[in-house]
PDB file of C-alpha atoms in Angstrom:
ATOM      1  CA  MET X   1       0.000   0.000   0.000  1.00 97.00           C
ATOM      2  CA  ILE X   2       1.253   3.449  -0.974  1.00 98.00           C
ATOM      3  CA  THR X   3       0.106   6.543   0.901  1.00 98.00           C
ATOM      4  CA  VAL X   4       0.806  10.240   0.490  1.00 98.00           C
ATOM      5  CA  VAL X   5       0.472  12.496   3.544  1.00 98.00           C
ATOM      6  CA  VAL X   6      -0.394  16.145   2.881  1.00 98.00           C
ATOM      7  CA  PRO X   7      -0.331  18.721   5.701  1.00 98.00           C
ATOM      8  CA  ALA X   8      -2.451  21.810   4.973  1.00 97.00           C
ATOM      9  CA  LYS X   9      -3.140  25.044   6.842  1.00 96.00           C
ATOM     10  CA  ASN X  10      -4.764  27.974   5.040  1.00 95.00           C
ATOM     11  CA  GLU X  11      -4.096  26.598   1.573  1.00 95.00           C
ATOM     12  CA  ALA X  12      -7.322  27.755  -0.113  1.00 95.00           C
ATOM     13  CA  GLY X  13      -6.789  28.203  -3.833  1.00 94.00           C
ATOM     14  CA  ARG X  14      -3.862  25.777  -3.830  1.00 95.00           C
ATOM     15  CA  ILE X  15      -4.871  22.610  -2.012  1.00 97.00           C
ATOM     16  CA  VAL X  16      -7.271  21.402  -4.725  1.00 96.00           C
ATOM     17  CA  THR X  17      -4.482  21.562  -7.319  1.00 96.00           C
ATOM     18  CA  VAL X  18      -2.145  19.641  -5.025  1.00 97.00           C
ATOM     19  CA  LEU X  19      -4.698  16.903  -4.360  1.00 97.00           C
ATOM     20  CA  GLN X  20      -5.766  16.630  -7.985  1.00 96.00           C
ATOM     21  CA  ASN X  21      -2.136  16.244  -9.053  1.00 96.00           C
ATOM     22  CA  LEU X  22      -1.656  13.489  -6.472  1.00 97.00           C
ATOM     23  CA  SER X  23      -4.851  11.715  -7.499  1.00 95.00           C
ATOM     24  CA  THR X  24      -3.325  10.918 -10.895  1.00 94.00           C
ATOM     25  CA  LEU X  25      -0.582   8.814  -9.292  1.00 96.00           C
ATOM     26  CA  GLN X  26      -0.657   5.056  -8.845  1.00 95.00           C
ATOM     27  CA  ILE X  27      -1.160   5.312  -5.089  1.00 97.00           C
ATOM     28  CA  ASP X  28      -3.695   3.812  -2.724  1.00 97.00           C
ATOM     29  CA  GLN X  29      -4.583   6.709  -0.481  1.00 97.00           C
ATOM     30  CA  ILE X  30      -4.010  10.366   0.275  1.00 98.00           C
ATOM     31  CA  ILE X  31      -4.188  11.488   3.895  1.00 98.00           C
ATOM     32  CA  LEU X  32      -4.850  15.201   4.238  1.00 98.00           C
ATOM     33  CA  VAL X  33      -4.065  16.601   7.685  1.00 98.00           C
ATOM     34  CA  ALA X  34      -6.069  19.829   7.698  1.00 97.00           C
ATOM     35  CA  ASN X  35      -5.281  21.962  10.719  1.00 97.00           C
ATOM     36  CA  GLY X  36      -5.751  25.485  11.990  1.00 96.00           C
ATOM     37  CA  SER X  37      -7.267  26.855   8.791  1.00 96.00           C
ATOM     38  CA  VAL X  38      -9.347  30.020   8.954  1.00 96.00           C
ATOM     39  CA  ASP X  39      -9.950  30.162   5.196  1.00 96.00           C
ATOM     40  CA  SER X  40     -11.917  27.868   2.870  1.00 96.00           C
ATOM     41  CA  THR X  41      -9.315  25.087   2.714  1.00 96.00           C
ATOM     42  CA  LEU X  42     -11.572  22.399   4.176  1.00 94.00           C
ATOM     43  CA  HIS X  43     -14.619  23.518   2.195  1.00 94.00           C
ATOM     44  CA  GLU X  44     -12.681  23.310  -1.066  1.00 96.00           C
ATOM     45  CA  VAL X  45     -11.358  19.858  -0.207  1.00 96.00           C
ATOM     46  CA  LEU X  46     -14.805  18.511   0.628  1.00 94.00           C
ATOM     47  CA  GLN X  47     -16.076  19.579  -2.795  1.00 93.00           C
ATOM     48  CA  ILE X  48     -13.583  17.680  -4.952  1.00 91.00           C
ATOM     49  CA  GLY X  49     -14.648  14.098  -4.175  1.00 88.00           C
ATOM     50  CA  ILE X  50     -11.413  12.137  -4.604  1.00 93.00           C
ATOM     51  CA  PRO X  51     -12.247   8.526  -3.574  1.00 93.00           C
ATOM     52  CA  LYS X  52      -8.770   7.738  -2.240  1.00 96.00           C
ATOM     53  CA  LEU X  53      -8.730  10.842  -0.020  1.00 97.00           C
ATOM     54  CA  GLN X  54      -8.908  10.568   3.772  1.00 96.00           C
ATOM     55  CA  ILE X  55      -9.220  13.753   5.842  1.00 96.00           C
ATOM     56  CA  LEU X  56      -7.934  14.265   9.347  1.00 96.00           C
ATOM     57  CA  TYR X  57      -9.282  17.523  10.703  1.00 95.00           C
ATOM     58  CA  PHE X  58      -7.909  19.551  13.596  1.00 96.00           C
ATOM     59  CA  HIS X  59      -9.482  22.880  14.476  1.00 95.00           C
ATOM     60  CA  GLU X  60      -6.298  24.042  16.200  1.00 95.00           C
ATOM     61  CA  ARG X  61      -2.996  24.809  14.512  1.00 97.00           C
ATOM     62  CA  LEU X  62      -0.645  21.893  14.973  1.00 98.00           C
ATOM     63  CA  GLY X  63       2.563  23.676  14.095  1.00 97.00           C
ATOM     64  CA  ILE X  64       5.170  22.818  11.488  1.00 97.00           C
ATOM     65  CA  ASP X  65       5.797  19.091  10.834  1.00 98.00           C
ATOM     66  CA  ILE X  66       3.433  17.793  13.535  1.00 98.00           C
ATOM     67  CA  PRO X  67       0.913  16.860  10.773  1.00 98.00           C
ATOM     68  CA  ARG X  68       3.551  14.613   9.170  1.00 98.00           C
ATOM     69  CA  ALA X  69       3.782  12.506  12.304  1.00 98.00           C
ATOM     70  CA  ILE X  70       0.004  12.339  12.617  1.00 98.00           C
ATOM     71  CA  GLY X  71      -0.454  11.310   8.993  1.00 98.00           C
ATOM     72  CA  ALA X  72       2.304   8.726   9.295  1.00 98.00           C
ATOM     73  CA  LYS X  73       0.595   7.187  12.318  1.00 97.00           C
ATOM     74  CA  VAL X  74      -2.627   6.696  10.359  1.00 97.00           C
ATOM     75  CA  ALA X  75      -0.817   5.445   7.263  1.00 98.00           C
ATOM     76  CA  LEU X  76       1.101   2.899   9.306  1.00 97.00           C
ATOM     77  CA  ALA X  77      -2.055   1.711  11.061  1.00 96.00           C
ATOM     78  CA  MET X  78      -3.733   1.227   7.667  1.00 96.00           C
ATOM     79  CA  GLY X  79      -0.909  -1.036   6.507  1.00 97.00           C
ATOM     80  CA  SER X  80       1.078   1.287   4.248  1.00 98.00           C
ATOM     81  CA  ASP X  81       4.381   0.006   2.881  1.00 98.00           C
ATOM     82  CA  VAL X  82       5.474   3.397   1.539  1.00 98.00           C
ATOM     83  CA  VAL X  83       4.530   6.817   2.901  1.00 98.00           C
ATOM     84  CA  ALA X  84       5.385   9.961   0.953  1.00 98.00           C
ATOM     85  CA  PHE X  85       5.081  13.504   2.262  1.00 98.00           C
ATOM     86  CA  VAL X  86       4.033  16.480   0.106  1.00 98.00           C
ATOM     87  CA  ASP X  87       3.276  19.928   1.513  1.00 96.00           C
ATOM     88  CA  GLY X  88      -0.177  21.342   0.874  1.00 95.00           C
ATOM     89  CA  ASP X  89       1.133  24.408  -0.985  1.00 94.00           C
ATOM     90  CA  MET X  90       3.248  22.563  -3.559  1.00 95.00           C
ATOM     91  CA  VAL X  91       1.258  23.131  -6.749  1.00 94.00           C
ATOM     92  CA  GLY X  92       4.137  22.248  -9.061  1.00 93.00           C
ATOM     93  CA  THR X  93       3.770  19.415 -11.557  1.00 91.00           C
ATOM     94  CA  PHE X  94       6.224  16.743 -10.470  1.00 93.00           C
ATOM     95  CA  ALA X  95       4.294  13.471 -10.651  1.00 94.00           C
ATOM     96  CA  ASP X  96       7.220  11.647 -12.257  1.00 97.00           C
ATOM     97  CA  SER X  97       9.478  12.687  -9.394  1.00 97.00           C
ATOM     98  CA  LEU X  98       6.995  11.453  -6.811  1.00 97.00           C
ATOM     99  CA  THR X  99       6.906   8.130  -8.629  1.00 98.00           C
ATOM    100  CA  GLU X 100      10.721   8.034  -8.430  1.00 98.00           C
ATOM    101  CA  LEU X 101      10.553   8.630  -4.678  1.00 98.00           C
ATOM    102  CA  ILE X 102       8.094   5.783  -4.247  1.00 98.00           C
ATOM    103  CA  ASP X 103      10.181   3.521  -6.491  1.00 98.00           C
ATOM    104  CA  GLY X 104      13.197   4.479  -4.402  1.00 98.00           C
ATOM    105  CA  VAL X 105      11.540   2.682  -1.503  1.00 98.00           C
ATOM    106  CA  LEU X 106       9.853  -0.141  -3.424  1.00 98.00           C
ATOM    107  CA  ILE X 107      12.573  -0.960  -5.949  1.00 98.00           C
ATOM    108  CA  LYS X 108      15.811   0.430  -4.516  1.00 98.00           C
ATOM    109  CA  HIS X 109      14.795  -0.568  -0.987  1.00 98.00           C
ATOM    110  CA  LEU X 110      15.548   2.847   0.478  1.00 98.00           C
ATOM    111  CA  ASP X 111      14.141   3.588   3.914  1.00 98.00           C
ATOM    112  CA  MET X 112      14.287   7.344   3.356  1.00 98.00           C
ATOM    113  CA  ALA X 113      14.098   8.549  -0.244  1.00 98.00           C
ATOM    114  CA  LEU X 114      14.944  12.247  -0.520  1.00 98.00           C
ATOM    115  CA  THR X 115      14.581  14.970  -3.145  1.00 98.00           C
ATOM    116  CA  ASN X 116      17.532  16.975  -4.412  1.00 97.00           C
ATOM    117  CA  CYS X 117      16.122  20.511  -4.600  1.00 94.00           C
ATOM    118  CA  TYR X 118      19.473  22.053  -5.549  1.00 92.00           C
ATOM    119  CA  PRO X 119      20.942  20.227  -8.563  1.00 90.00           C
ATOM    120  CA  SER X 120      22.885  23.463  -9.131  1.00 85.00           C
ATOM    121  CA  PRO X 121      24.587  25.274  -6.246  1.00 78.00           C
ATOM    122  CA  PRO X 122      22.335  27.760  -4.443  1.00 74.00           C
ATOM    123  CA  ARG X 123      22.383  31.259  -5.878  1.00 69.00           C
ATOM    124  CA  HIS X 124      24.816  33.749  -4.354  1.00 61.00           C
ATOM    125  CA  ILE X 125      22.131  35.441  -2.278  1.00 55.00           C
ATOM    126  CA  GLU X 126      20.915  32.078  -0.956  1.00 62.00           C
ATOM    127  CA  ARG X 127      24.362  31.180   0.309  1.00 63.00           C
ATOM    128  CA  TYR X 128      23.897  33.624   3.156  1.00 73.00           C
ATOM    129  CA  ASN X 129      20.987  31.501   4.344  1.00 84.00           C
ATOM    130  CA  PRO X 130      22.410  29.502   7.283  1.00 91.00           C
ATOM    131  CA  THR X 131      20.102  26.559   6.633  1.00 93.00           C
ATOM    132  CA  PHE X 132      22.357  25.493   3.759  1.00 92.00           C
ATOM    133  CA  GLN X 133      25.418  25.380   5.973  1.00 92.00           C
ATOM    134  CA  TRP X 134      23.663  23.525   8.761  1.00 95.00           C
ATOM    135  CA  ARG X 135      22.024  21.055   6.414  1.00 95.00           C
ATOM    136  CA  LEU X 136      25.502  20.309   5.072  1.00 94.00           C
ATOM    137  CA  ASN X 137      26.949  20.209   8.596  1.00 96.00           C
ATOM    138  CA  LEU X 138      24.381  17.607   9.598  1.00 98.00           C
ATOM    139  CA  ASN X 139      24.879  15.538   6.457  1.00 98.00           C
ATOM    140  CA  LYS X 140      28.645  15.586   7.032  1.00 98.00           C
ATOM    141  CA  GLU X 141      28.157  14.514  10.644  1.00 98.00           C
ATOM    142  CA  LEU X 142      26.027  11.602   9.417  1.00 98.00           C
ATOM    143  CA  GLY X 143      28.591  10.689   6.760  1.00 98.00           C
ATOM    144  CA  LEU X 144      26.061  11.348   4.010  1.00 98.00           C
ATOM    145  CA  ASP X 145      27.261  14.606   2.469  1.00 96.00           C
ATOM    146  CA  LYS X 146      28.959  13.026  -0.532  1.00 96.00           C
ATOM    147  CA  LYS X 147      25.840  10.998  -1.257  1.00 96.00           C
ATOM    148  CA  ILE X 148      23.001  13.460  -0.632  1.00 97.00           C
ATOM    149  CA  ASN X 149      24.755  16.871  -0.515  1.00 94.00           C
ATOM    150  CA  LEU X 150      22.137  19.399   0.742  1.00 94.00           C
ATOM    151  CA  ALA X 151      19.126  17.072   0.630  1.00 97.00           C
ATOM    152  CA  THR X 152      16.988  16.972   3.760  1.00 97.00           C
ATOM    153  CA  PRO X 153      13.540  15.709   4.764  1.00 98.00           C
ATOM    154  CA  SER X 154      12.771  19.326   5.709  1.00 97.00           C
ATOM    155  CA  HIS X 155      12.768  20.456   2.060  1.00 94.00           C
ATOM    156  CA  GLY X 156      10.851  18.925  -0.798  1.00 95.00           C
ATOM    157  CA  PRO X 157       8.773  15.756  -1.025  1.00 98.00           C
ATOM    158  CA  HIS X 158      10.268  12.595   0.390  1.00 98.00           C
ATOM    159  CA  ALA X 159       9.191   9.015   1.063  1.00 98.00           C
ATOM    160  CA  VAL X 160       9.878   6.500   3.801  1.00 98.00           C
ATOM    161  CA  SER X 161       9.513   2.754   4.188  1.00 98.00           C
ATOM    162  CA  ARG X 162       7.371   0.817   6.609  1.00 98.00           C
ATOM    163  CA  ARG X 163      10.592  -0.343   8.235  1.00 98.00           C
ATOM    164  CA  PHE X 164      11.477   3.305   8.822  1.00 98.00           C
ATOM    165  CA  LEU X 165       8.110   3.973  10.478  1.00 98.00           C
ATOM    166  CA  THR X 166       8.369   0.924  12.711  1.00 98.00           C
ATOM    167  CA  THR X 167      11.967   1.711  13.691  1.00 98.00           C
ATOM    168  CA  ILE X 168      11.858   5.458  14.322  1.00 98.00           C
ATOM    169  CA  PRO X 169       9.480   6.696  17.059  1.00 98.00           C
ATOM    170  CA  LEU X 170       6.632   8.430  15.223  1.00 98.00           C
ATOM    171  CA  ARG X 171       6.875  11.414  17.551  1.00 98.00           C
ATOM    172  CA  GLU X 172      10.278  12.200  16.065  1.00 98.00           C
ATOM    173  CA  LEU X 173       8.776  12.808  12.613  1.00 98.00           C
ATOM    174  CA  ALA X 174       7.810  16.231  13.937  1.00 98.00           C
ATOM    175  CA  ILE X 175      11.507  17.198  13.696  1.00 98.00           C
ATOM    176  CA  PRO X 176      12.500  15.813  10.271  1.00 98.00           C
ATOM    177  CA  PRO X 177      16.321  16.115  10.538  1.00 98.00           C
ATOM    178  CA  VAL X 178      16.211  14.138  13.787  1.00 98.00           C
ATOM    179  CA  THR X 179      14.577  11.245  11.956  1.00 98.00           C
ATOM    180  CA  MET X 180      17.478  11.200   9.519  1.00 98.00           C
ATOM    181  CA  ALA X 181      19.957  11.022  12.408  1.00 98.00           C
ATOM    182  CA  LEU X 182      17.980   8.203  14.017  1.00 98.00           C
ATOM    183  CA  ALA X 183      17.730   6.369  10.695  1.00 98.00           C
ATOM    184  CA  ARG X 184      21.501   6.566  10.368  1.00 98.00           C
ATOM    185  CA  ILE X 185      21.982   5.270  13.921  1.00 98.00           C
ATOM    186  CA  ASN X 186      19.692   2.351  13.087  1.00 98.00           C
ATOM    187  CA  LYS X 187      21.573   1.666   9.837  1.00 98.00           C
ATOM    188  CA  LEU X 188      18.576   2.393   7.639  1.00 98.00           C
ATOM    189  CA  LYS X 189      19.187   3.179   3.978  1.00 98.00           C
ATOM    190  CA  ILE X 190      19.073   6.875   3.030  1.00 98.00           C
ATOM    191  CA  ASP X 191      19.657   8.355  -0.416  1.00 98.00           C
ATOM    192  CA  VAL X 192      18.420  10.870  -2.977  1.00 98.00           C
ATOM    193  CA  ALA X 193      15.848   9.284  -5.286  1.00 98.00           C
ATOM    194  CA  THR X 194      14.774  12.223  -7.443  1.00 98.00           C
ATOM    195  CA  THR X 195      15.501  15.838  -8.372  1.00 97.00           C
ATOM    196  CA  ILE X 196      13.026  18.712  -8.250  1.00 96.00           C
ATOM    197  CA  PRO X 197      14.642  22.157  -8.444  1.00 93.00           C
ATOM    198  CA  HIS X 198      13.270  24.319  -5.652  1.00 91.00           C
ATOM    199  CA  TYR X 199      11.462  26.707  -7.995  1.00 90.00           C
ATOM    200  CA  GLN X 200       9.547  23.792  -9.565  1.00 93.00           C
ATOM    201  CA  LEU X 201       7.906  22.845  -6.265  1.00 94.00           C
ATOM    202  CA  GLY X 202       5.459  25.693  -6.715  1.00 89.00           C
ATOM    203  CA  SER X 203       5.488  26.548  -3.023  1.00 88.00           C
ATOM    204  CA  SER X 204       3.623  29.688  -2.017  1.00 81.00           C
ATOM    205  CA  LEU X 205       5.537  32.905  -1.428  1.00 74.00           C
ATOM    206  CA  LYS X 206       5.977  33.743   2.237  1.00 76.00           C
ATOM    207  CA  THR X 207       6.743  36.909   4.181  1.00 84.00           C
ATOM    208  CA  ASN X 208      10.240  37.830   5.308  1.00 85.00           C
ATOM    209  CA  VAL X 209       9.190  37.257   8.906  1.00 90.00           C
ATOM    210  CA  HIS X 210       8.037  33.731   8.062  1.00 90.00           C
ATOM    211  CA  GLY X 211      11.237  33.085   6.138  1.00 89.00           C
ATOM    212  CA  ALA X 212      13.379  34.139   9.094  1.00 92.00           C
ATOM    213  CA  LYS X 213      11.441  31.853  11.441  1.00 95.00           C
ATOM    214  CA  ILE X 214      11.746  28.930   9.024  1.00 95.00           C
ATOM    215  CA  ILE X 215      15.498  29.465   8.898  1.00 94.00           C
ATOM    216  CA  GLU X 216      15.711  29.374  12.688  1.00 97.00           C
ATOM    217  CA  THR X 217      13.479  26.306  12.817  1.00 98.00           C
ATOM    218  CA  ILE X 218      15.572  24.291  10.370  1.00 97.00           C
ATOM    219  CA  VAL X 219      18.895  25.368  11.883  1.00 97.00           C
ATOM    220  CA  GLY X 220      17.607  24.390  15.329  1.00 98.00           C
ATOM    221  CA  ASP X 221      16.332  21.086  13.965  1.00 98.00           C
ATOM    222  CA  CYS X 222      19.755  20.330  12.466  1.00 98.00           C
ATOM    223  CA  LEU X 223      21.490  21.214  15.725  1.00 98.00           C
ATOM    224  CA  GLU X 224      19.112  18.928  17.584  1.00 98.00           C
ATOM    225  CA  ALA X 225      19.730  16.136  15.077  1.00 98.00           C
ATOM    226  CA  ILE X 226      23.492  16.461  15.477  1.00 98.00           C
ATOM    227  CA  SER X 227      23.202  16.173  19.251  1.00 98.00           C
ATOM    228  CA  VAL X 228      20.973  13.096  18.879  1.00 98.00           C
ATOM    229  CA  PHE X 229      23.510  11.473  16.560  1.00 98.00           C
ATOM    230  CA  GLN X 230      26.332  12.294  18.974  1.00 98.00           C
ATOM    231  CA  ASN X 231      24.293  10.895  21.861  1.00 98.00           C
ATOM    232  CA  THR X 232      24.553  14.152  23.805  1.00 98.00           C
ATOM    233  CA  PRO X 233      21.725  16.161  25.432  1.00 98.00           C
ATOM    234  CA  ARG X 234      19.489  17.717  22.809  1.00 97.00           C
ATOM    235  CA  THR X 235      20.228  21.339  22.102  1.00 98.00           C
ATOM    236  CA  ARG X 236      19.151  24.000  19.633  1.00 98.00           C
ATOM    237  CA  GLN X 237      21.925  26.339  20.717  1.00 97.00           C
ATOM    238  CA  TRP X 238      25.034  27.441  18.849  1.00 96.00           C
ATOM    239  CA  GLN X 239      27.449  30.167  19.935  1.00 94.00           C
ATOM    240  CA  ASN X 240      25.144  31.516  22.647  1.00 94.00           C
ATOM    241  CA  LYS X 241      22.103  31.676  20.354  1.00 96.00           C
ATOM    242  CA  THR X 242      19.141  29.331  20.648  1.00 97.00           C
ATOM    243  CA  TYR X 243      17.446  28.628  17.317  1.00 97.00           C
ATOM    244  CA  THR X 244      13.774  28.284  18.128  1.00 97.00           C
ATOM    245  CA  GLY X 245      11.802  29.641  15.169  1.00 97.00           C
ATOM    246  CA  TYR X 246       8.512  27.764  14.922  1.00 97.00           C
ATOM    247  CA  HIS X 247       9.684  24.954  17.181  1.00 98.00           C
ATOM    248  CA  SER X 248       7.854  26.370  20.202  1.00 97.00           C
ATOM    249  CA  GLU X 249       4.584  26.266  18.223  1.00 97.00           C
ATOM    250  CA  ARG X 250       4.805  22.551  17.521  1.00 98.00           C
ATOM    251  CA  ARG X 251       1.885  20.959  19.361  1.00 97.00           C
ATOM    252  CA  PHE X 252       3.594  17.937  20.827  1.00 97.00           C
ATOM    253  CA  ASP X 253       0.779  17.753  23.381  1.00 96.00           C
ATOM    254  CA  VAL X 254      -1.772  17.164  20.612  1.00 96.00           C
ATOM    255  CA  LEU X 255       0.569  14.734  18.875  1.00 97.00           C
ATOM    256  CA  ASP X 256       1.142  12.719  22.047  1.00 96.00           C
ATOM    257  CA  HIS X 257      -2.604  12.479  22.613  1.00 94.00           C
ATOM    258  CA  PHE X 258      -3.161  11.443  19.014  1.00 95.00           C
ATOM    259  CA  LEU X 259      -0.525   8.743  19.129  1.00 95.00           C
ATOM    260  CA  THR X 260      -2.458   7.084  21.953  1.00 89.00           C
ATOM    261  CA  GLY X 261      -5.999   8.164  21.104  1.00 78.00           C
ATOM    262  CA  ASN X 262      -8.432   8.546  18.209  1.00 56.00           C
ATOM    263  CA  PRO X 263      -8.533  11.346  15.611  1.00 50.00           C
ATOM    264  CA  LEU X 264     -11.524  13.295  14.345  1.00 49.00           C
ATOM    265  CA  CYS X 265     -11.971  11.965  10.806  1.00 49.00           C
ATOM    266  CA  LEU X 266     -14.087  13.287   7.966  1.00 46.00           C
ATOM    267  CA  LYS X 267     -14.837  11.396   4.765  1.00 42.00           C
TER     268      LYS X 267
END
């Protein structure tokens, strides 16, 4: 069974395109984790009538990446062998690449199949973005830099195996770089399975404030992943600065309840 998990918050005008693109794939189900929307996201989704679509609805905002863990829990419980993750704002047309990610798990037996979003080096202005350096720092620490370069489960679609989901605690999926560190510790197979240049993802444009918080979130996540891999106390601090970003808004309390309870489902 092949499942795609799609987190969505306030994606009206985009989410239908994302789901329609996914519905053309040879997959068994799409799990939409709709959360915290104050626009017409849910209304639009309920109008499209895709048979393979399952909806998990949360009135409250779950925070970045928490929906991935929730969707993975449901996918695993339903018997999925491959679970792919696609953000709810990615309106780009990359069906072939998603198929390559899935084949990376099914055919190449990868446990984490990643997307290379930078087949060319980042532009000069992007090189000042510290996420690139910390993504590379983490990949070097894991001994993966020569294989995957800047690839990360925090950027672009990716897919994981059932073995991955039964080996890595599902709670950790809420901090994607940590899952890569844990996969490496557990000797799971990680590699790039496809290429989608960043601009082809079709992600929505965000404010500068949002961009700055995303940078801090990913840097903090990488720092935390490095400490996990080194078996030292988890930290998001580097040179007297703590990289929090959106991390404090991740609703681990809701996730913990979900992992032991029942969701509110809409069909």
